[in-house]
Short mmCIF file of C-alpha atoms in Angstrom, two decimals:
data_model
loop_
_atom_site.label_atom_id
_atom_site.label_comp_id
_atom_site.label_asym_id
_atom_site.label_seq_id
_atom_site.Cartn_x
_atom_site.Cartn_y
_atom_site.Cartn_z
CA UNK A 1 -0.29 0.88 -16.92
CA UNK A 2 1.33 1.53 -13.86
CA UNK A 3 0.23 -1.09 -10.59
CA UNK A 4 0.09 1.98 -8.36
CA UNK A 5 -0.21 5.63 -9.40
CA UNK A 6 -0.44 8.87 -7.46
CA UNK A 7 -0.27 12.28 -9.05
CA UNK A 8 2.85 13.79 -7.74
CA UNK A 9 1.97 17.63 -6.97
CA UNK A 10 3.27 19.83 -5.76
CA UNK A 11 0.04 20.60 -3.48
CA UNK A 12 0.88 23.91 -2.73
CA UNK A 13 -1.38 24.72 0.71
CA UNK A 14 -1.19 26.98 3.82
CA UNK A 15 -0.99 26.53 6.94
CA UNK A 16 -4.30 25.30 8.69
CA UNK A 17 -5.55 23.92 5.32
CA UNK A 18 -6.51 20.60 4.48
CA UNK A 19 -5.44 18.88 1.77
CA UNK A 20 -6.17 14.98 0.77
CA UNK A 21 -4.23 12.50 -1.96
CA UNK A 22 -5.64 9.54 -3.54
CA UNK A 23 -3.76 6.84 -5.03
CA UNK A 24 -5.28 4.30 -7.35
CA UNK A 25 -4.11 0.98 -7.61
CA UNK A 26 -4.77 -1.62 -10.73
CA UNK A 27 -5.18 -5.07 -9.51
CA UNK A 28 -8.84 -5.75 -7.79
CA UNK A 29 -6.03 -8.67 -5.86
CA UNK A 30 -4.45 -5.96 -3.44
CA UNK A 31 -4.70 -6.55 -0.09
CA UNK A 32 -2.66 -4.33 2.03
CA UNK A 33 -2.15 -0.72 2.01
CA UNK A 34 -0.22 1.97 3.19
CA UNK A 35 1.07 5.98 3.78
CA UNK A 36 4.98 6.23 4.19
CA UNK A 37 6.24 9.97 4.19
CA UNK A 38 9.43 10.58 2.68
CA UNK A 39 11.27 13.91 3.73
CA UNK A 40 13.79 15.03 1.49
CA UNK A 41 17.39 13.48 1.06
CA UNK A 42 15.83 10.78 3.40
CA UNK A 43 14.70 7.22 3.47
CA UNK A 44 10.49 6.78 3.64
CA UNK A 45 9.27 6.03 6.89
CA UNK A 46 5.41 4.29 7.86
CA UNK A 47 3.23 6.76 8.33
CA UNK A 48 -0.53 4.71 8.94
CA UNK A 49 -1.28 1.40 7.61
CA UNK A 50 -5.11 1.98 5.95
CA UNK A 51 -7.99 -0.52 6.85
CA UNK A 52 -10.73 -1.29 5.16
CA UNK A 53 -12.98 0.45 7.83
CA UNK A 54 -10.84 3.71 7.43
CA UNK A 55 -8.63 4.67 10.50
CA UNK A 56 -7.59 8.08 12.21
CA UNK A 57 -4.53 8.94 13.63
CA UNK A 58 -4.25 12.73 14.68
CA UNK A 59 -4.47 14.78 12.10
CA UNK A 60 -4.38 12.26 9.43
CA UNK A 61 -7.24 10.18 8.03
CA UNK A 62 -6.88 6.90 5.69
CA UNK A 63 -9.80 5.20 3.65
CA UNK A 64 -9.96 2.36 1.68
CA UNK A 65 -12.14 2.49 -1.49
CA UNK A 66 -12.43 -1.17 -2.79
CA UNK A 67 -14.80 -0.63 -5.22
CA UNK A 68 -13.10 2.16 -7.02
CA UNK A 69 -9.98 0.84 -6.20
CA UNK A 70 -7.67 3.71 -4.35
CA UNK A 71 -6.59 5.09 -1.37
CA UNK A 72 -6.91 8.77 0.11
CA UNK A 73 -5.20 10.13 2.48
CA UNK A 74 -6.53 13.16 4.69
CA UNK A 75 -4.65 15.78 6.72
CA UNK A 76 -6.09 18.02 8.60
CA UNK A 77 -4.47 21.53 10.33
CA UNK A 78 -1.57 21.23 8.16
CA UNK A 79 1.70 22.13 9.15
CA UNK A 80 5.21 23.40 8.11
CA UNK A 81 6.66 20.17 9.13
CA UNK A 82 3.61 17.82 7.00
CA UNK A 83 5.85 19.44 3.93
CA UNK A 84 7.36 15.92 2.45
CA UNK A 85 6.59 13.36 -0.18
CA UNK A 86 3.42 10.98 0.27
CA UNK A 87 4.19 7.75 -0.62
CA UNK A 88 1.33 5.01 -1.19
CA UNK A 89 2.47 1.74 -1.37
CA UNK A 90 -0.14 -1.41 -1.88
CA UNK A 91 0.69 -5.16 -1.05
CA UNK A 92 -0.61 -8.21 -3.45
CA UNK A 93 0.05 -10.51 -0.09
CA UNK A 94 -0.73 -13.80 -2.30
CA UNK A 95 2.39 -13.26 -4.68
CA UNK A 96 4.49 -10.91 -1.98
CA UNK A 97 4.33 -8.01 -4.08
CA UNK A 98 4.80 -4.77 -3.09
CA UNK A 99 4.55 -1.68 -5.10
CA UNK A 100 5.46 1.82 -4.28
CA UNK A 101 3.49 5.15 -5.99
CA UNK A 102 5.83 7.65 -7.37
CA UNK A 103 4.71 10.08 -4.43
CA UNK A 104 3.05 12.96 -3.88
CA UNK A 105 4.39 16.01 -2.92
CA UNK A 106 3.41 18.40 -0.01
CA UNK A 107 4.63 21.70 0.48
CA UNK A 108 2.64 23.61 3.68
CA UNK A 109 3.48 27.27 3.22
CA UNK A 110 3.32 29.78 6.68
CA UNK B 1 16.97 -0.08 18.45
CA UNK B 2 19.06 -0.37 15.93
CA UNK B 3 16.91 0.30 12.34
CA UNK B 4 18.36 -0.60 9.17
CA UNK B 5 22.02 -0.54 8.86
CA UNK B 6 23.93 0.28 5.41
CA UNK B 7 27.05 1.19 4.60
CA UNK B 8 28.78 3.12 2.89
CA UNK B 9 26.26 6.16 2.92
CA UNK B 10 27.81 7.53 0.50
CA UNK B 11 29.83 6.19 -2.70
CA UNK B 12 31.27 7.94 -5.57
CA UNK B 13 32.91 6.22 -8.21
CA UNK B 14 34.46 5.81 -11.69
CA UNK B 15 32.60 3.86 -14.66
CA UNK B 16 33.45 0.61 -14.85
CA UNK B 17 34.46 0.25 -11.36
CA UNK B 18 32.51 -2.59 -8.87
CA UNK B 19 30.49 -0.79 -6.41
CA UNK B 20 29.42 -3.26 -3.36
CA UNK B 21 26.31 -1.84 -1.19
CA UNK B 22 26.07 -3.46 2.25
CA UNK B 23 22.51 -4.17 4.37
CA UNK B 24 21.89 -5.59 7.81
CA UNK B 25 18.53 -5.67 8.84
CA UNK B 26 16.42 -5.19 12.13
CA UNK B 27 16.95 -8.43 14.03
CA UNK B 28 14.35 -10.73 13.93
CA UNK B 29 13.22 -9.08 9.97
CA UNK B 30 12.78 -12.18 8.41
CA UNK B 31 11.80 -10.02 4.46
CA UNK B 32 14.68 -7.82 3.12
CA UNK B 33 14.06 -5.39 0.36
CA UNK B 34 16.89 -3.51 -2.14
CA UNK B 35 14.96 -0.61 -3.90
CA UNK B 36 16.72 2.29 -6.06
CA UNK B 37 15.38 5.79 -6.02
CA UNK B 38 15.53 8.45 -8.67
CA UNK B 39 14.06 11.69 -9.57
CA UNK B 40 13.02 10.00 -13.36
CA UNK B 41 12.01 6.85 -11.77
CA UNK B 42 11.09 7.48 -8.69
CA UNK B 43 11.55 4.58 -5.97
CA UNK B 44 12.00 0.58 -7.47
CA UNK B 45 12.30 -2.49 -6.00
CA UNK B 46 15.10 -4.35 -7.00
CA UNK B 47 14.99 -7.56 -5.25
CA UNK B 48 13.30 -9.22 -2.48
CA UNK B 49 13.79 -12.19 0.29
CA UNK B 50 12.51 -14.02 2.26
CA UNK B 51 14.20 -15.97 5.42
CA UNK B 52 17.49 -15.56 3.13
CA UNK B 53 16.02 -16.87 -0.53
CA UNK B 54 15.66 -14.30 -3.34
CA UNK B 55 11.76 -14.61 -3.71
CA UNK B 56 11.54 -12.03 -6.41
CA UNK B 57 14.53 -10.27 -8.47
CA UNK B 58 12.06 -8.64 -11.44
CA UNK B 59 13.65 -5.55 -10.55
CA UNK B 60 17.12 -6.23 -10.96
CA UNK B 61 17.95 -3.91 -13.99
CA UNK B 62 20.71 -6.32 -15.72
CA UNK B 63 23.57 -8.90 -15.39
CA UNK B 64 25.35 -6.36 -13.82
CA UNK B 65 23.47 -6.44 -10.47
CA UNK B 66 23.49 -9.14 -8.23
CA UNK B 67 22.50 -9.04 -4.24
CA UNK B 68 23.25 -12.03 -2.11
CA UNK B 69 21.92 -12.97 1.54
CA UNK B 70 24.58 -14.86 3.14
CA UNK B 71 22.72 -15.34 6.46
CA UNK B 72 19.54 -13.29 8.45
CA UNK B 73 21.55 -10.43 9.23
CA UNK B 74 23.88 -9.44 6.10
CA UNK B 75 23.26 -8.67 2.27
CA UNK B 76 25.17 -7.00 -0.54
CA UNK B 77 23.96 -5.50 -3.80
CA UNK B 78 26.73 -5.07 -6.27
CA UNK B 79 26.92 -3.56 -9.27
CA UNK B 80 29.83 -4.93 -11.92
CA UNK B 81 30.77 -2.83 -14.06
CA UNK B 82 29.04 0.30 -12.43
CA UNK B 83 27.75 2.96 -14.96
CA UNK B 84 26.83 6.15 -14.98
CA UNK B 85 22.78 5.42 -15.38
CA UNK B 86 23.37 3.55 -12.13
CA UNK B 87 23.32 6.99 -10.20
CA UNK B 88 20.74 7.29 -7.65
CA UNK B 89 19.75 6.43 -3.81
CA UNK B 90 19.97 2.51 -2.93
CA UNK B 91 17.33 1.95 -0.23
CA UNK B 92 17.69 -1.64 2.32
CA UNK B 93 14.70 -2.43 3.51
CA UNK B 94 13.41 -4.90 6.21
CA UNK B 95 10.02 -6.23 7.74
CA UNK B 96 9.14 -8.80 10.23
CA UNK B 97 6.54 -11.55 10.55
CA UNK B 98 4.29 -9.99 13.17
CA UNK B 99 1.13 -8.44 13.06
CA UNK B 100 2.69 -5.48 10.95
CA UNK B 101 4.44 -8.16 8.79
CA UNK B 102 4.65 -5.78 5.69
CA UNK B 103 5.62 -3.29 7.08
CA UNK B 104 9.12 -2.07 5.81
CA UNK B 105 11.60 -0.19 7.69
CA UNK B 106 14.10 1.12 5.84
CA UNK B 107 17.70 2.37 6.05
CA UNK B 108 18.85 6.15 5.64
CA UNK B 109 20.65 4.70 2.07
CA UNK B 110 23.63 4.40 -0.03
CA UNK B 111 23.71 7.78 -2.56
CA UNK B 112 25.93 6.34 -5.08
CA UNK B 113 27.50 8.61 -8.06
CA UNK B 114 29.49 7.06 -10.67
CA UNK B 115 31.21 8.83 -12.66
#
């Protein structure tokens, strides 16, 4: 089984919509988490750190589900320019490992 | 700032050839990453260190990859004898030891094609 999965899309979604990924993660040890968005032919870039309380920035919303063990990710309004790969990656900080999801990907269509 | 440095962006080469894939990281980055992206396998972390010292090489396909951290601001992955299957985007990434200490910055990436 995979330490980190996502499903990878496409989400196909117009312009205005909202749309929201999860990505589930295996080990209960995982202690940080977080969105990178990779455009394509690019490198991935930090999108939001998530915290456990769930945090806003703009248009996007993170949460933290412990208990059921994954991640969501929230945008709102969506836009051409959202189109790109979601990337979740979660951090086991005790034995500095860091795994990536396989991404999902967004197309916003006009 | 400077982010991420590598070089060369791009790379195309002949099987069996030695391909060397250079890093420098964001000053003061005390973590540097090597991860290899495909379409198959999406992205994979090679090796990791920390201040210098190869903390975790689980990643590192075979024998014929190696990655060395001479000092804080230099590191090479090289692959010897390159091969076909080892087509894809090398990533170098770095993070600090702040408040945002995992979070990796990465470079724009080495697109390597062997041939």
């Amino acid at each position: 089984r995979k330490e980190v999965e996502q499903d990878p899309g496409p989400f196909n979604v117009p312009e205005g919509a909202t749309v929201a990924f999860n990505c589930t993660y295996s080990n209960s040890a995982s202690q940080s988490f977080f969105w990178y968005r990779q455009d394509c032919r690019k490198e991935p870039k930090l999108l939001m750190s998530v915290y456990s309380s769930g945090n806003e920035d703009g248009r996007f919303t993170a949460q933290l589900n412990r208990a059921s063990q994954y991640i969501s990710l929230l945008i709102r309004d969506s836009k051409l320019s959202d189109s790109a790969t979601y990337l979740c990656v979660v951090v086991y900080t005790n034995f500095n490992k860091f795994y990536f999801g396989s991404g999902t990907k967004l197309n916003v269509k006009p | 700032d400077a982010g991420v440095i590598q070089s060369p962006r791009h790379e195309v080469t002949e099987m069996g050839q030695e391909v060397t894939l250079r890093c420098k990281p964001i000053s003061g980055h005390n973590s540097l990453f090597w991860y290899r992206q495909t379409m198959m396998r999406g992205l994979e972390l090679l090796i990791y260190f920390n201040n210098n010292v190869p903390i975790d090489d689980s990643g590192m396909p075979e024998d014929r990859f190696s990655a060395k951290m001479p000092n804080a601001s230099f590191s090479t992955l090289k692959i010897q004898p390159s091969e076909p299957r080892d087509s894809a985007v090398y990533f170098c990434a770095s993070s600090g030891t702040s408040g945002r200490a995992y979070t990796q910055y990465f470079g724009p990436g080495t697109r390597l094609t062997v041939l």
